[in-house]
Amino acid sequence: MKKIKQTQELKRSYYRAIYPGTFDPITNGHIDLITRALSTFDEVIILIAHSSKNPIFSSSERQALVQKCFKNDPRIKVEVIKGLLADYAKKQGINVVLRGLRAISDFEYEFQMATMNKRLHPELETFFLMSSENNFFVNASLVKEVISHGGDVSSLVPLHVEKSLKEKLC
Ligand code: COA
């Protein structure tokens, strides 16, 4: 009887995760990761961070580009974050951060961030998803470089992102 009650309680749980990044712009690699995460989490909150990378899109432009990718899916929320990720997670009562790992070279940076986030918010766990084989080489900088030289990025970003990139860079 106790076990049945515990199972029912588990079923009632609602799992939320945050997926932070610069998203300048969102690529098919990010979309693949978010879509796969939804098989485990009930809700994914995509957090657009202010960045020292000098993004070509403003934070509200990046937010709009991300929102358009998921506009019909109530399981996805898109927000802009100004302060620390750990503070946002604490405030919202969220204990899971999602990050993607594309290659071994991502590991050291991700390990440092996960450790720092845990230091700031001890209940915060970072869950890593491996990039799928189609996307392991993709990153936003490469996409921007290729398109600025007239290359084809149609298999790397959604159509509306490609159009916005062309407006900015071509
Ligand atoms: N597929 C394709 N590309 C991917 C990808 C995936 N699944 N995951 C990441 N990338 C690419 C991005 O396009 C980006 O490319 P770029 O460097 O050419 O722009 C690169 O990998 C890194 O991207 P991103 O995931 O956006 O990480 P970031 O290093 O830009 O973001 C934050 C770091 C925003 C998560 C971090 O700075 C943060 O949490 N900031 C909030 C403030 C804070 O709490 N700071 C302390 C953190 S300990």
Coordinates of C-alpha atoms and ligand atoms in Angstrom, one line a residue:
M1 CA 0.0 0.0 0.0
K2 CA 2.8 2.4 0.9
K3 CA 4.6 1.5 -2.4
I4 CA 1.5 2.3 -4.4
K5 CA 1.1 5.7 -2.6
Q6 CA 4.8 6.5 -3.3
T7 CA 4.3 5.6 -7.0
Q8 CA 1.2 7.9 -7.2
E9 CA 3.2 10.7 -5.6
L10 CA 6.0 10.2 -8.1
K11 CA 3.5 10.3 -11.0
R12 CA 2.2 13.6 -9.7
S13 CA 5.7 15.2 -9.8
Y14 CA 6.3 17.8 -12.5
Y15 CA 9.9 17.9 -13.7
R16 CA 11.2 21.3 -14.9
A17 CA 14.7 21.9 -16.3
I18 CA 16.5 25.1 -17.4
Y19 CA 18.5 25.2 -20.6
P20 CA 20.8 28.3 -20.5
G21 CA 22.9 29.7 -23.4
T22 CA 23.7 32.6 -25.5
F23 CA 21.7 31.4 -28.5
D24 CA 23.2 33.9 -30.9
P25 CA 21.4 32.4 -32.8
I26 CA 19.6 29.1 -31.9
T27 CA 20.7 26.3 -34.2
N28 CA 19.4 22.9 -35.1
G29 CA 21.8 21.5 -32.5
H30 CA 20.1 23.3 -29.7
I31 CA 16.6 22.3 -31.0
D32 CA 17.6 18.7 -31.2
L33 CA 18.8 18.8 -27.6
I34 CA 15.6 20.5 -26.3
T35 CA 13.4 18.1 -28.2
R36 CA 15.1 15.1 -26.8
A37 CA 15.0 16.6 -23.3
L38 CA 11.2 16.7 -23.5
S39 CA 11.1 12.9 -23.4
T40 CA 12.3 13.2 -19.8
F41 CA 11.2 16.6 -18.6
D42 CA 7.7 18.0 -18.5
E43 CA 8.8 21.6 -19.1
V44 CA 12.0 23.1 -20.4
I45 CA 12.8 26.8 -19.7
I46 CA 15.2 28.2 -22.2
L47 CA 17.2 31.0 -20.7
I48 CA 18.8 33.5 -23.0
A49 CA 21.8 34.9 -21.2
H50 CA 23.5 38.2 -21.6
S51 CA 26.9 37.4 -23.0
S52 CA 30.4 38.7 -23.2
K53 CA 30.6 37.3 -26.7
N54 CA 29.3 40.4 -28.4
P55 CA 26.2 38.8 -29.9
I56 CA 24.9 40.1 -33.2
F57 CA 21.3 39.7 -32.0
S58 CA 20.0 41.6 -29.0
S59 CA 18.6 39.5 -26.2
S60 CA 15.0 40.2 -27.2
E61 CA 15.8 39.3 -30.8
R62 CA 17.4 36.0 -29.7
Q63 CA 14.4 35.4 -27.5
A64 CA 12.0 35.9 -30.4
L65 CA 14.0 33.6 -32.7
V66 CA 13.9 30.9 -30.1
Q67 CA 10.2 31.4 -29.4
K68 CA 9.3 31.0 -33.0
C69 CA 10.9 27.5 -33.1
F70 CA 8.6 26.3 -30.4
K71 CA 5.6 28.5 -30.7
N72 CA 3.0 25.8 -30.4
D73 CA 4.5 23.8 -27.6
P74 CA 3.3 24.8 -24.1
R75 CA 6.1 22.7 -22.6
I76 CA 8.7 25.2 -23.7
K77 CA 9.2 28.7 -22.1
V78 CA 11.7 31.2 -23.2
E79 CA 13.1 33.9 -20.9
V80 CA 15.9 36.3 -20.8
I81 CA 18.1 36.1 -17.7
K82 CA 20.2 39.0 -16.3
G83 CA 21.8 37.7 -13.2
L84 CA 23.2 34.4 -12.1
L85 CA 21.7 31.2 -13.3
A86 CA 22.0 29.7 -9.8
D87 CA 19.9 32.5 -8.4
Y88 CA 17.3 32.1 -11.0
A89 CA 17.1 28.4 -10.3
K90 CA 16.9 28.9 -6.6
K91 CA 14.1 31.5 -7.0
Q92 CA 12.1 29.3 -9.3
G93 CA 12.7 26.1 -7.3
I94 CA 14.3 24.3 -10.2
N95 CA 17.1 21.8 -9.6
V96 CA 18.1 20.7 -13.1
V97 CA 20.3 22.5 -15.7
L98 CA 20.6 21.0 -19.1
R99 CA 23.7 21.3 -21.2
G100 CA 24.9 19.6 -24.3
L101 CA 28.2 17.9 -24.9
R102 CA 29.4 17.9 -28.4
A103 CA 33.1 16.8 -28.1
I104 CA 35.7 16.2 -25.4
S105 CA 36.7 19.9 -25.8
D106 CA 33.4 21.0 -24.3
F107 CA 34.0 18.9 -21.2
E108 CA 36.4 21.1 -19.2
Y109 CA 34.3 24.3 -19.6
E110 CA 31.1 22.5 -18.8
F111 CA 32.7 20.8 -15.7
Q112 CA 33.8 24.2 -14.4
M113 CA 30.4 25.7 -14.9
A114 CA 28.5 22.8 -13.4
T115 CA 30.9 22.9 -10.4
M116 CA 30.5 26.6 -9.9
N117 CA 26.7 26.4 -10.2
K118 CA 26.7 23.7 -7.6
R119 CA 28.8 25.8 -5.3
L120 CA 26.3 28.6 -5.6
H121 CA 23.2 26.4 -5.4
P122 CA 24.1 23.0 -3.9
E123 CA 20.8 21.3 -5.0
L124 CA 21.4 22.3 -8.6
E125 CA 22.3 19.3 -10.8
T126 CA 23.6 19.6 -14.4
F127 CA 22.3 17.0 -16.8
F128 CA 24.3 16.5 -20.0
L129 CA 23.0 15.2 -23.2
M130 CA 25.3 14.1 -26.0
S131 CA 24.8 15.9 -29.3
S132 CA 23.4 13.7 -32.0
E133 CA 25.8 12.8 -34.7
N134 CA 24.3 15.3 -37.2
N135 CA 25.0 18.2 -34.9
F136 CA 28.2 17.5 -33.1
F137 CA 30.2 20.0 -35.3
V138 CA 27.7 22.8 -35.1
N139 CA 28.1 26.0 -33.2
A140 CA 26.7 29.5 -33.6
S141 CA 30.0 31.1 -34.5
L142 CA 30.7 28.7 -37.4
V143 CA 27.1 29.2 -38.7
K144 CA 27.7 33.0 -38.7
E145 CA 31.0 32.7 -40.4
V146 CA 29.7 30.4 -43.1
I147 CA 26.7 32.5 -43.9
S148 CA 28.7 35.8 -43.9
H149 CA 30.8 34.3 -46.7
G150 CA 27.7 33.3 -48.7
G151 CA 27.7 29.6 -47.6
D152 CA 24.6 27.4 -47.2
V153 CA 23.5 27.0 -43.6
S154 CA 20.0 25.7 -44.4
S155 CA 20.6 22.3 -42.8
L156 CA 22.0 23.9 -39.6
V157 CA 19.4 26.5 -38.6
P158 CA 15.6 26.9 -39.1
L159 CA 14.5 29.0 -42.1
H160 CA 13.5 32.0 -40.0
V161 CA 16.9 32.1 -38.3
E162 CA 18.6 31.8 -41.7
K163 CA 16.6 34.8 -42.9
S164 CA 17.4 36.9 -39.9
L165 CA 21.1 36.0 -40.2
K166 CA 21.1 37.1 -43.8
E167 CA 19.6 40.4 -42.9
K168 CA 22.3 41.0 -40.3
L169 CA 25.3 39.6 -42.0
C170 CA 24.9 39.6 -45.8
Ligands
COA1 N1 24.3 22.1 -30.6 C1 25.0 23.0 -31.3 N2 25.7 24.0 -30.8 C2 25.8 24.1 -29.5 C3 25.1 23.2 -28.7 C4 24.3 22.2 -29.3 N3 23.6 21.3 -28.6 N4 25.3 23.6 -27.4 C5 26.1 24.6 -27.4 N5 26.4 25.0 -28.7 C6 27.3 26.0 -29.1 C7 26.7 27.4 -29.2 O1 26.1 27.7 -30.4 C8 27.8 28.3 -28.8 O2 28.6 28.6 -29.9 P1 29.5 29.9 -30.0 O3 30.5 29.7 -28.9 O4 30.1 29.8 -31.3 O5 28.6 31.0 -29.8 C9 28.7 27.4 -27.9 O6 28.3 26.1 -28.2 C10 28.6 27.7 -26.5 O7 27.2 27.9 -26.3 P2 26.2 28.1 -25.2 O8 25.6 26.8 -24.9 O9 25.3 29.2 -25.6 O10 27.1 28.4 -23.9 P3 27.7 29.8 -23.6 O11 29.0 29.4 -23.2 O12 27.5 30.8 -24.6 O13 26.7 30.1 -22.4 C11 26.0 30.4 -20.2 C12 27.2 30.1 -21.1 C13 25.1 31.4 -20.7 C14 25.3 29.1 -19.9 C15 26.7 30.8 -18.8 O14 27.5 31.9 -19.1 C16 25.6 31.3 -17.8 O15 25.0 30.4 -17.2 N6 25.4 32.6 -17.7 C17 24.5 33.2 -16.8 C18 25.3 33.9 -15.7 C19 25.9 32.9 -14.7 O16 25.3 32.3 -13.9 N7 27.3 32.8 -14.9 C20 28.0 31.9 -14.0 C21 28.0 30.5 -14.7 S1 28.9 29.3 -13.7

